Amino acid sequence: MAQVEKRGGLLRKSSAYKKPLKEKVVLMYDEIFMTEDPSKCSPRFWEELFLMKVNLEYLEGKLESLDGEELMKIKENINCLFQHCIQALGEEHPIRVVNALQTLCALIRGVHQKNKSTSGFDIINMLMGFDKAELCMKNLMESLDSLLCAEGSESLKSLCLKLLLCLVTVTDNISQNTILEYVMINSIFEAILQILSHPPSRREHGYDAVVLLALLVNYRKYESVNPYIVKLSIVDDEATLNGMGLVIAQALSEYNRQYKDKEEEHQGGFFSALTNMVGSMFIADAHEKISVQTNEAILLALYEAVHLNRNFITVLAQSHPEMGLVTTPVSPAPATPATPLGTTPPSSDVISSVELPLDADVQTSNLLITFLKYSSIVMQDTKDEHRLHSGKLCLIILTCIAEDQYANAFLHDDNMNFRVNLHRMPMRHRKKAADKNLPCRPLVCAVLDLMVEFIVTHMMKEFPMDLYVRCIQVVHKLLCYQKKCRVRLHYTWRELWSALINLLKFLMSNETVLLAKHNIFTLALMIVNLFNMFITYGDTFLPTPSSYDELYYEIIRMHQSFDNLYSMVLRLSTNAGQWKEAASKVTHALVNIRAIINHFNPKIESYAAVNHISQLSEEQVLEVVRANYDTLTLKLQDGLDQYERYSEQHKEAAFFKELVRSISTNVRRNLAFHTLSQEVLLKEFSTIS
């Protein structure tokens, strides 16, 4: 028997003497692309069309092959097809609904592809006609809302979300997608919340729902009132917010797991043995090879939730078992192609595992810990543009958290102690910390550790000035809370002080190169004022009197760095150059640090001379410091515990527009033909009553 092959809508026998035969659905598509109404000759045309398996590739290809003028000639038929698709969504037979949803996807994408040319036709007019657009979109959104909220097929719900994602992401700049005006008017916000609050739906569709919500929130958010922003900001239902948090936590946890697996695979290989032999001289190069695509879509969803909804802050601390430690028997997931920005949803099996009851023997985690671990990975390498954007977004999220009173309350809560194993960049001069030695501490310690880690590991030629400024701001905001609430945090403050001084040394040694690109005095002033904060208010929030003594010891020990900084800013502030004002601010900020150095250094030298000691021990220096506090005079500096609150619209609008454009592009790419495959759907709806 001759073998039958199917290619591009053609059924072809292998015999060379037979002409290729077209599928019936392709023949019907061809009729739509004629100028005549296809239902004139065949009254049951539309009814039969939606019983046929959709050929997405052919339909989209056909739309793309026509020029603007040709497409306008068949506008009436396109409008008719669009309207019949919407009517079919109300059919009882699920096969018709499935085919209508997929046809709508192809129509929207195909027509939008044409709009990229200079044909100049309007998308809404081409798809629906201006006169019918409002009613069409109202009916479409109501049908999608009903399908998403119904207790019917999960596959249908999945297709509805895919269609909505297709609708939202057909343009790179979603704010230029005029069809979304109808999605604003006919809101599906409640349907998205229902998915997130209902565990079975959340496991199946939570990822798509969260990404869809994050994108809708960003539609013309600076130009007009976006109802999705308003509604998201007032959600207070615990189940819904926790559901959203679980989806985000799982997606970030999946990224962390993939990174850890690659890291372990890398360390166990030949390269690991080689680096051990040669003293890890290639360790930086080896590290660069460990790369997992970042997930900016889910990170954007976390940002919008934290930034817009005060109630979501409670979700950050909601405990659940450590993902990755809890194991459930799962069937192997099918391999999916790698996609940029991690826009592939994680497997639903892993989402379900986080909702198991807590076990006393299992390390508990929460969304904040998962996010901090994620941040520690993506902030390691900021040379890649996507990672730079991810790192920036992580720091913006931490900024919002550091400003929130309730978030600070649980960050500093002594009764909420966790082991947080942050990823640390391999460096030649330090050993990798053993995971088992990590102490249980309040969560703010992990945030500070992350900031210290960033400070230490990014002093490089391509200096990420913006990220450093944000990093220092996070530390400052946490200190302001500690000062205000008199929280005495048991933290190794010396590591922070040492990191800050080393950063100042880096700025000074690379003054010429850095000044060509950045105003380094803004950062230097922030660092100096952090020290001023410790000097002026440290007695209210440092854990012990000896911690305050150690602060003075570090300043005195590293006095040369502060002296050099003073010389540099004095030189630039006395010249009539562009940096005069910025440098003079640092000069004034150094007054108390210089007073400490000038007060204690002579006394230390005198102590050494009297006792005939060439080099004093730390304890001997501290003894001199404690004995001479009384005669030290410091100036009271105003505004050290004040800061400008985060504002997205005024300072970050350009960043978010570019970020959302990037996410939209990648979500669209990920909605490939295979994700809209009918194989599963046809099995589910194998009988038509």
XYZ file of C-alpha atoms in Angstrom:
689
model
C 0.000 0.000 0.000
C 1.351 3.400 -0.937
C 2.539 5.441 2.047
C 0.656 8.657 2.805
C 2.624 11.750 3.835
C 1.294 15.036 5.201
C 3.185 18.271 4.581
C 2.039 21.909 4.731
C -1.646 21.016 4.444
C -1.096 18.557 1.587
C -1.963 14.879 1.589
C 0.382 13.204 -0.880
C 0.668 9.600 -1.982
C 4.196 8.457 -2.624
C 3.244 7.523 -6.169
C 4.797 10.006 -8.619
C 1.734 9.843 -10.912
C -0.756 11.270 -8.385
C -1.278 15.001 -7.802
C -0.986 16.185 -4.178
C -4.311 16.280 -2.345
C -5.163 19.085 0.093
C -6.753 18.492 3.489
C -10.391 19.524 3.619
C -9.653 22.203 6.238
C -7.014 23.719 3.915
C -9.516 23.804 1.060
C -11.939 25.596 3.383
C -9.237 28.107 4.362
C -8.619 28.746 0.653
C -12.315 29.547 0.231
C -12.078 32.117 3.051
C -9.168 33.740 1.216
C -11.357 34.289 -1.835
C -13.354 37.504 -2.087
C -16.708 35.635 -2.165
C -18.609 34.716 1.015
C -17.837 30.976 1.468
C -21.228 30.295 3.081
C -23.129 31.361 -0.065
C -22.502 28.068 -1.836
C -22.249 26.030 1.375
C -24.710 27.156 4.105
C -23.120 24.781 6.661
C -19.598 26.090 5.902
C -18.896 27.682 9.296
C -20.511 24.828 11.201
C -18.299 22.293 9.407
C -15.127 24.417 9.675
C -14.976 24.150 13.454
C -15.274 20.364 13.343
C -12.032 20.225 11.330
C -8.658 19.962 13.039
C -7.014 23.372 12.753
C -3.929 23.717 10.555
C -2.278 26.623 12.353
C 0.834 26.635 10.221
C -1.088 26.876 6.952
C -3.517 29.539 8.194
C -0.813 31.802 9.619
C 1.403 31.243 6.579
C -1.442 32.155 4.230
C -2.120 35.399 6.126
C 1.566 36.303 6.073
C 1.890 35.587 2.346
C -0.676 38.235 1.391
C 0.246 41.896 1.087
C -1.837 44.595 2.770
C -3.922 45.342 -0.300
C -4.771 41.661 -0.883
C -5.705 41.250 2.760
C -8.041 44.251 2.629
C -9.913 42.607 -0.282
C -10.873 39.660 1.916
C -11.500 41.785 5.037
C -15.212 40.848 5.115
C -14.367 37.142 5.185
C -11.726 37.674 7.904
C -14.290 39.605 9.971
C -16.790 36.800 9.383
C -14.278 34.133 10.458
C -13.420 36.094 13.617
C -17.100 36.495 14.543
C -17.872 32.823 13.903
C -14.914 31.834 16.082
C -16.410 33.868 18.940
C -19.838 32.296 18.365
C -18.264 28.816 18.423
C -16.850 29.504 21.892
C -20.398 29.231 23.208
C -20.947 25.792 21.621
C -21.575 22.722 23.764
C -19.176 20.529 21.787
C -15.663 21.087 23.172
C -14.015 20.205 19.836
C -15.651 23.257 18.239
C -14.491 25.433 21.138
C -10.926 24.100 20.865
C -10.789 24.714 17.121
C -12.257 28.199 17.522
C -9.646 29.118 20.170
C -6.769 27.912 18.007
C -8.161 29.639 14.908
C -8.355 32.900 16.869
C -4.690 32.494 17.850
C -3.683 32.047 14.220
C -5.834 34.974 13.056
C -4.516 37.404 15.658
C -0.883 36.448 15.093
C -1.173 36.341 11.313
C -2.874 39.728 10.983
C -0.456 41.330 13.446
C 2.482 40.028 11.413
C 1.111 41.972 8.450
C 0.941 45.137 10.531
C 4.744 45.118 10.800
C 4.886 46.137 7.138
C 4.001 49.605 5.860
C 0.522 48.604 4.687
C -0.995 50.881 7.330
C -4.284 49.043 7.882
C -5.805 48.975 11.352
C -5.662 45.663 13.213
C -9.054 46.048 14.887
C -10.754 46.924 11.600
C -9.044 44.019 9.833
C -10.058 41.429 12.434
C -13.514 42.622 13.481
C -14.524 45.789 11.682
C -14.764 49.088 13.577
C -18.538 48.976 13.836
C -18.586 45.527 15.463
C -15.335 45.636 17.448
C -16.815 46.619 20.805
C -19.499 43.919 20.759
C -17.090 41.305 19.338
C -14.496 41.869 22.054
C -17.172 41.989 24.762
C -18.480 38.595 23.626
C -14.957 37.180 23.294
C -13.871 38.294 26.769
C -17.133 37.059 28.334
C -16.705 33.654 26.677
C -13.074 33.374 27.834
C -14.089 34.458 31.330
C -16.818 31.774 31.432
C -14.466 29.055 30.183
C -11.785 30.001 32.734
C -14.238 30.064 35.637
C -16.173 26.913 34.675
C -15.456 23.521 36.215
C -14.903 22.007 32.777
C -11.834 20.923 30.869
C -8.401 21.974 32.108
C -7.154 21.770 28.515
C -9.723 24.338 27.446
C -8.631 26.656 30.258
C -5.033 26.211 29.162
C -5.958 27.189 25.578
C -7.910 30.225 26.824
C -4.821 31.445 28.683
C -2.640 30.765 25.640
C -5.030 32.810 23.506
C -4.945 35.678 26.011
C -1.133 35.560 26.130
C -1.135 35.547 22.325
C -3.460 38.572 22.313
C -1.325 40.494 24.838
C 2.082 39.773 23.293
C 1.499 40.136 19.539
C 3.250 43.527 19.693
C 6.652 43.934 21.348
C 5.450 47.118 23.041
C 2.209 45.989 24.695
C 1.139 49.610 25.279
C 0.807 49.995 21.488
C -1.555 47.014 21.293
C -4.907 48.812 20.905
C -6.930 45.575 21.234
C -5.943 45.560 24.917
C -8.254 48.531 25.486
C -11.101 46.001 25.239
C -9.302 43.666 27.674
C -9.164 46.612 30.106
C -12.898 47.330 29.699
C -13.963 43.652 29.844
C -11.772 42.521 32.737
C -10.772 38.905 33.304
C -9.034 39.827 36.578
C -11.450 37.802 38.743
C -10.980 34.732 36.522
C -7.190 34.960 37.004
C -7.660 35.239 40.779
C -9.962 32.224 40.783
C -7.276 30.144 39.064
C -4.696 31.225 41.648
C -6.954 30.571 44.654
C -8.040 27.079 43.553
C -5.195 24.504 44.031
C -6.023 22.146 41.102
C -6.342 25.073 38.653
C -3.264 26.734 40.085
C -1.169 23.612 39.554
C -2.248 23.408 35.920
C -2.426 27.069 34.937
C -0.849 29.146 37.709
C 2.282 30.045 35.768
C 0.442 31.312 32.665
C -2.068 33.174 34.853
C 0.655 34.977 36.820
C 2.621 35.953 33.692
C -0.594 37.144 31.992
C -1.460 39.294 35.024
C 2.045 40.800 35.158
C 1.799 41.793 31.480
C -1.734 43.227 31.750
C -0.668 45.350 34.729
C 1.976 46.952 32.482
C -0.418 48.063 29.732
C -0.156 51.875 29.498
C 0.509 51.974 33.228
C 1.940 55.519 33.102
C -0.538 57.029 30.624
C -3.951 56.020 31.942
C -5.806 54.306 34.783
C -5.179 50.580 34.386
C -7.981 48.602 36.120
C -5.678 45.615 36.659
C -3.305 47.805 38.711
C -6.196 49.150 40.789
C -7.655 45.686 41.404
C -4.315 44.011 42.158
C -3.488 46.694 44.729
C -6.581 45.913 46.840
C -6.653 42.096 46.747
C -6.814 40.875 50.344
C -7.977 37.271 49.951
C -5.397 35.101 51.699
C -5.886 32.007 49.504
C -5.429 34.056 46.318
C -2.316 35.872 47.513
C -0.785 32.657 48.860
C -1.594 30.940 45.558
C 0.209 33.642 43.626
C 3.155 33.387 46.027
C 3.343 29.606 45.567
C 3.440 29.902 41.770
C 6.241 32.488 41.937
C 8.159 30.532 44.606
C 7.987 27.339 42.561
C 9.214 29.007 39.353
C 12.162 30.631 41.169
C 12.881 27.405 43.050
C 12.942 25.479 39.773
C 15.553 27.923 38.461
C 17.617 27.509 41.657
C 17.426 23.714 41.327
C 18.517 23.750 37.693
C 21.453 25.991 38.560
C 22.481 23.768 41.472
C 22.285 20.658 39.269
C 24.496 22.296 36.620
C 26.917 23.490 39.277
C 27.237 19.996 40.774
C 27.616 18.466 37.315
C 30.308 21.021 36.531
C 32.194 20.478 39.792
C 32.201 16.727 39.324
C 33.693 16.860 35.848
C 37.124 16.952 34.276
C 37.403 20.731 34.516
C 36.961 20.566 38.280
C 39.855 18.119 38.577
C 41.992 20.324 36.337
C 41.319 23.487 38.355
C 42.210 21.644 41.566
C 45.522 20.601 40.021
C 46.504 24.108 38.939
C 45.273 25.975 41.990
C 41.935 27.110 40.580
C 43.614 29.623 38.292
C 40.774 29.266 35.782
C 37.979 29.358 38.316
C 36.340 32.509 36.932
C 36.213 31.061 33.414
C 34.812 27.819 34.732
C 32.069 29.655 36.558
C 30.931 31.503 33.460
C 29.998 28.213 31.821
C 27.346 27.525 34.484
C 24.411 29.310 32.947
C 20.660 28.844 33.308
C 18.273 31.252 31.575
C 16.866 33.851 33.951
C 13.107 34.137 34.495
C 12.283 37.811 34.160
C 8.566 37.228 33.539
C 7.998 35.650 36.950
C 10.326 38.194 38.582
C 8.186 40.987 37.121
C 5.100 39.314 38.631
C 6.810 39.244 42.049
C 7.770 42.911 41.704
C 4.231 44.003 40.799
C 2.774 42.034 43.726
C 5.285 43.456 46.248
C 5.128 46.985 44.848
C 1.350 47.282 44.415
C -0.144 45.155 47.181
C 0.739 45.724 50.844
C -1.078 42.486 51.770
C 1.299 40.447 49.604
C 4.181 41.278 51.963
C 2.768 38.679 54.402
C 3.097 36.012 51.674
C 6.886 36.538 51.543
C 7.207 34.991 55.007
C 4.615 32.233 54.531
C 6.390 28.975 55.442
C 6.392 25.912 53.241
C 8.697 22.860 53.006
C 12.037 23.497 51.325
C 11.416 22.815 47.643
C 13.787 20.174 46.411
C 13.893 18.418 49.799
C 10.311 17.248 49.566
C 10.052 14.396 47.112
C 6.956 12.937 45.533
C 6.787 10.194 42.931
C 6.511 12.013 39.626
C 6.418 10.778 36.083
C 9.247 12.002 33.865
C 8.358 15.336 32.302
C 8.660 15.595 28.518
C 11.714 17.489 27.333
C 10.944 21.040 26.295
C 13.152 23.276 24.189
C 15.187 25.866 26.097
C 13.546 29.265 25.951
C 14.976 32.687 26.699
C 14.204 34.293 30.059
C 12.824 31.042 31.452
C 9.360 31.654 30.069
C 8.572 27.932 29.978
C 6.222 27.144 32.866
C 7.634 24.697 35.438
C 6.109 21.252 35.651
C 2.857 21.059 37.594
C 4.159 18.055 39.568
C 6.700 20.224 41.323
C 4.118 22.924 42.047
C 1.971 20.354 43.838
C 4.888 19.238 46.006
C 5.086 22.578 47.807
C 1.585 22.186 49.186
C 2.349 19.143 51.320
C 1.914 19.406 55.115
C 4.996 20.558 56.999
C 7.275 17.895 58.424
C 9.182 18.684 61.612
C 12.339 17.120 60.142
C 12.240 19.118 56.911
C 13.932 22.536 56.638
C 11.169 25.080 56.063
C 11.525 27.826 53.522
C 9.454 30.726 52.207
C 9.129 32.902 49.125
C 11.633 35.458 50.427
C 14.331 32.808 50.994
C 13.731 31.342 47.519
C 13.939 34.845 46.053
C 17.181 35.634 47.927
C 18.763 32.421 46.624
C 17.605 33.283 43.096
C 19.032 36.798 43.469
C 22.370 35.429 44.685
C 22.657 33.451 41.425
C 21.548 36.059 38.885
C 23.501 38.867 40.566
C 26.773 36.951 40.257
C 27.249 37.699 36.581
C 26.016 41.104 35.390
C 27.966 41.128 32.112
C 25.067 39.486 30.284
C 22.266 41.989 29.521
C 19.420 39.730 30.693
C 21.217 38.995 33.968
C 21.951 42.695 34.406
C 18.217 43.420 34.039
C 17.366 40.567 36.392
C 19.927 41.757 38.933
C 18.523 45.282 38.767
C 14.962 44.012 39.222
C 16.048 41.879 42.199
C 17.536 44.981 43.848
C 14.401 47.020 43.090
C 12.273 44.315 44.757
C 14.616 44.317 47.778
C 14.325 48.128 47.893
C 10.521 47.872 48.117
C 10.839 45.221 50.840
C 13.405 47.272 52.798
C 11.018 50.265 52.834
C 8.036 48.292 54.120
C 7.386 48.444 57.864
C 5.742 45.012 58.081
C 8.404 43.368 55.923
C 11.081 44.813 58.211
C 9.215 43.469 61.239
C 9.484 39.858 60.064
C 12.943 40.353 58.539
C 14.237 41.341 61.985
C 12.075 38.912 64.004
C 14.282 36.862 66.358
C 11.639 34.123 66.409
C 11.853 33.597 62.631
C 15.313 32.144 62.107
C 16.365 30.369 58.917
C 19.453 28.900 57.305
C 19.763 30.644 53.942
C 22.347 29.081 51.671
C 23.165 31.896 49.241
C 25.296 31.153 46.185
C 28.719 32.726 46.422
C 30.858 33.535 43.413
C 34.007 31.364 43.257
C 37.011 33.577 44.037
C 40.671 32.613 44.302
C 41.283 34.271 47.650
C 38.490 32.622 49.637
C 37.264 29.122 50.346
C 33.744 27.998 49.609
C 31.670 28.058 52.795
C 30.332 24.701 53.950
C 26.533 24.585 53.828
C 26.329 22.669 57.109
C 28.004 25.468 59.077
C 25.311 28.025 58.253
C 23.699 29.417 61.420
C 19.970 30.003 61.869
C 19.462 33.767 61.887
C 16.768 36.397 61.234
C 16.145 36.853 57.509
C 17.628 40.356 57.434
C 21.053 38.747 57.928
C 20.647 36.918 54.613
C 19.679 40.202 52.890
C 22.788 41.899 54.321
C 24.932 38.886 53.327
C 23.623 39.201 49.766
C 24.468 42.920 49.680
C 27.978 42.304 51.082
C 28.501 39.526 48.553
C 27.536 41.848 45.701
C 29.827 44.639 46.954
C 32.810 42.292 47.208
C 32.390 40.554 43.851
C 31.660 43.330 41.330
C 34.651 45.647 41.562
C 35.591 45.395 37.899
C 36.350 47.437 34.795
C 32.716 47.344 33.587
C 31.615 48.843 36.892
C 27.835 48.368 37.542
C 27.393 51.773 39.211
C 23.579 51.691 39.182
C 23.487 48.305 40.932
C 26.002 49.449 43.554
C 23.916 52.534 44.356
C 20.812 50.352 44.795
C 22.747 47.883 46.931
C 23.971 50.603 49.332
C 20.439 52.060 49.451
C 19.022 48.704 50.589
C 21.586 48.521 53.414
C 20.826 52.129 54.417
C 17.059 51.528 54.553
C 17.537 48.465 56.757
C 19.779 50.479 59.108
C 17.147 53.243 59.276
C 14.578 50.691 60.463
C 17.009 49.271 63.044
C 17.782 52.756 64.356
C 14.100 53.750 64.448
C 12.943 50.578 66.211
C 16.157 50.088 68.233
C 16.677 46.578 66.856
C 20.018 45.211 68.036
C 20.877 42.749 65.293
C 23.533 40.140 66.016
C 25.325 40.323 62.701
C 28.987 40.239 61.664
C 29.037 43.971 60.925
C 32.793 43.849 60.353
C 32.232 42.079 57.032
C 30.048 44.958 55.855
C 32.514 47.619 57.064
C 35.415 45.819 55.396
C 33.481 45.475 52.109
C 32.571 49.189 52.130
C 36.174 50.274 52.782
C 37.443 48.003 49.998
C 34.864 49.547 47.653
C 36.155 53.037 48.534
C 39.710 51.854 47.814
C 38.560 50.519 44.426
C 36.896 53.841 43.534
C 40.079 55.738 44.402
C 42.492 53.432 42.580
C 40.328 53.578 39.427
C 39.407 57.256 39.712
C 40.356 58.282 36.151
C 38.680 55.352 34.374
C 35.501 55.490 36.470
C 35.082 59.278 36.343
C 34.964 59.081 32.552
C 31.656 57.174 32.877
C 30.241 57.747 36.367
C 29.859 60.260 39.163
C 31.691 58.131 41.732
C 31.200 60.786 44.424
C 27.501 59.938 44.725
C 28.452 56.384 45.687
C 31.371 57.517 47.874
C 29.036 59.892 49.761
C 26.531 57.071 50.368
C 29.300 54.818 51.735
C 30.702 57.541 54.001
C 27.200 58.306 55.287
C 26.674 54.628 56.135
C 29.725 54.914 58.389
C 28.318 58.177 59.759
C 25.088 56.322 60.541
C 27.028 53.735 62.550
C 29.098 56.441 64.305
C 26.115 58.659 65.199
C 23.434 56.066 65.991
C 25.368 52.798 66.347
C 24.883 52.777 70.122
C 21.109 52.365 69.491
C 21.250 49.366 67.124
C 24.653 47.652 67.300
C 24.298 44.462 69.389
C 26.903 45.215 72.104
C 29.173 48.046 73.288
C 32.128 46.030 71.990
C 30.577 46.165 68.462
C 30.749 49.957 68.645
C 34.401 49.689 69.758
C 35.115 47.410 66.782
C 33.638 50.048 64.433
C 36.193 52.580 65.721
C 38.943 49.984 65.471
C 38.120 49.354 61.767
C 38.072 53.101 60.996
C 41.421 53.590 62.760
C 42.961 50.451 61.224
C 41.944 51.569 57.720
C 42.661 55.265 58.315
C 44.933 55.430 55.265
C 41.959 54.714 52.971
C 39.913 57.520 54.525
C 42.929 59.864 54.403
C 43.396 59.095 50.700
C 39.696 59.653 50.031
C 39.854 63.022 51.805
C 42.899 64.057 49.753
C 41.143 63.072 46.520
C 37.869 64.911 47.225
C 39.710 67.947 48.622
C 41.767 68.177 45.424
C 38.664 68.004 43.226
C 36.532 70.295 45.399
C 39.124 73.075 45.291
C 39.347 72.938 41.479
C 36.721 74.595 39.310
C 35.906 71.338 37.486
C 32.616 69.495 36.938
C 33.066 67.433 40.119
C 33.584 70.372 42.499
C 30.155 70.278 44.158
C 29.884 66.480 44.324
C 33.397 66.154 45.808
C 32.825 68.913 48.383
C 29.796 67.019 49.755
C 32.062 64.035 50.478
C 34.619 66.381 52.085
C 31.990 67.645 54.547
C 30.649 64.119 55.191
C 34.133 62.921 56.263
C 34.320 65.361 59.214
C 33.510 62.818 61.964
C 35.567 59.984 60.470
C 38.574 62.355 60.304
C 37.877 63.518 63.861
C 37.999 59.899 65.084
C 41.260 59.204 63.216
C 42.901 62.458 64.345
C 41.762 61.943 67.952
C 42.780 58.319 68.458
C 45.897 57.909 66.285
C 48.189 60.129 68.441
C 46.939 58.362 71.590
C 47.645 54.941 70.082
C 51.144 56.053 69.042
C 51.745 57.462 72.530
C 50.535 54.206 74.140
C 52.903 52.213 71.899
C 55.861 54.504 72.725
C 55.255 54.438 76.496
C 54.919 50.645 76.537
C 57.766 50.073 74.012
C 55.506 48.095 71.642
C 56.260 48.299 67.905
C 52.898 46.834 66.772
C 49.797 46.883 68.949
C 47.342 44.017 69.047
C 43.646 44.581 68.371
C 42.850 44.292 72.073
C 45.464 46.914 72.974
C 44.068 49.358 70.380
C 40.530 48.749 71.700
C 41.800 49.450 75.221
C 43.080 52.866 74.063
C 39.783 53.562 72.262
C 37.654 52.738 75.319
C 39.842 54.928 77.537
C 39.566 57.994 75.291
C 35.893 58.182 74.228
C 35.214 60.950 76.755
C 37.522 63.463 75.111
C 36.274 62.818 71.554
C 34.160 65.594 69.992
C 31.883 64.772 67.074
C 29.531 66.950 65.022
C 25.846 66.076 64.845
C 24.962 65.393 61.193
C 21.368 65.830 60.038
C 19.370 63.587 57.755
C 21.472 60.423 58.128
C 18.376 58.363 58.915
C 16.277 59.887 56.103
C 15.897 58.538 52.569
C 13.938 59.167 49.396
C 11.278 56.514 48.929
C 11.240 54.364 45.810
C 9.200 55.780 42.905
C 8.722 53.719 39.749
C 7.052 56.249 37.481
C 9.565 59.052 37.893
C 12.806 57.077 37.814
C 12.251 53.567 36.478
C 9.688 53.963 33.667
C 12.249 53.509 30.850
C 13.692 50.383 32.486
C 10.292 48.730 32.904
C 9.181 49.581 29.370
C 12.281 47.873 27.991
C 11.933 44.932 30.381
C 8.266 44.332 29.486
C 9.136 44.553 25.783
C 11.776 41.848 26.264
C 9.380 39.627 28.246
C 6.576 40.105 25.704
C 8.882 39.080 22.847
C 9.963 35.913 24.627
C 6.502 34.895 25.821
C 5.325 35.227 22.202
C 8.208 33.088 20.936
C 7.373 30.477 23.528
C 3.783 30.219 22.281
C 5.026 28.048 19.418
C 2.860 25.644 17.430
C 3.658 22.691 19.668
C 2.209 24.469 22.717
C -1.120 24.717 20.908
C -1.060 21.072 19.809
C -4.395 19.261 19.649
C -3.109 15.793 20.472
C -3.975 15.992 24.192
C -7.181 17.851 23.469
C -8.435 15.305 20.945
C -7.828 12.476 23.403
C -9.750 14.386 26.062
C -12.670 15.101 23.717
C -12.524 11.876 21.694
C -16.312 11.546 21.554
C -18.696 14.161 20.189
C -22.230 13.662 21.359
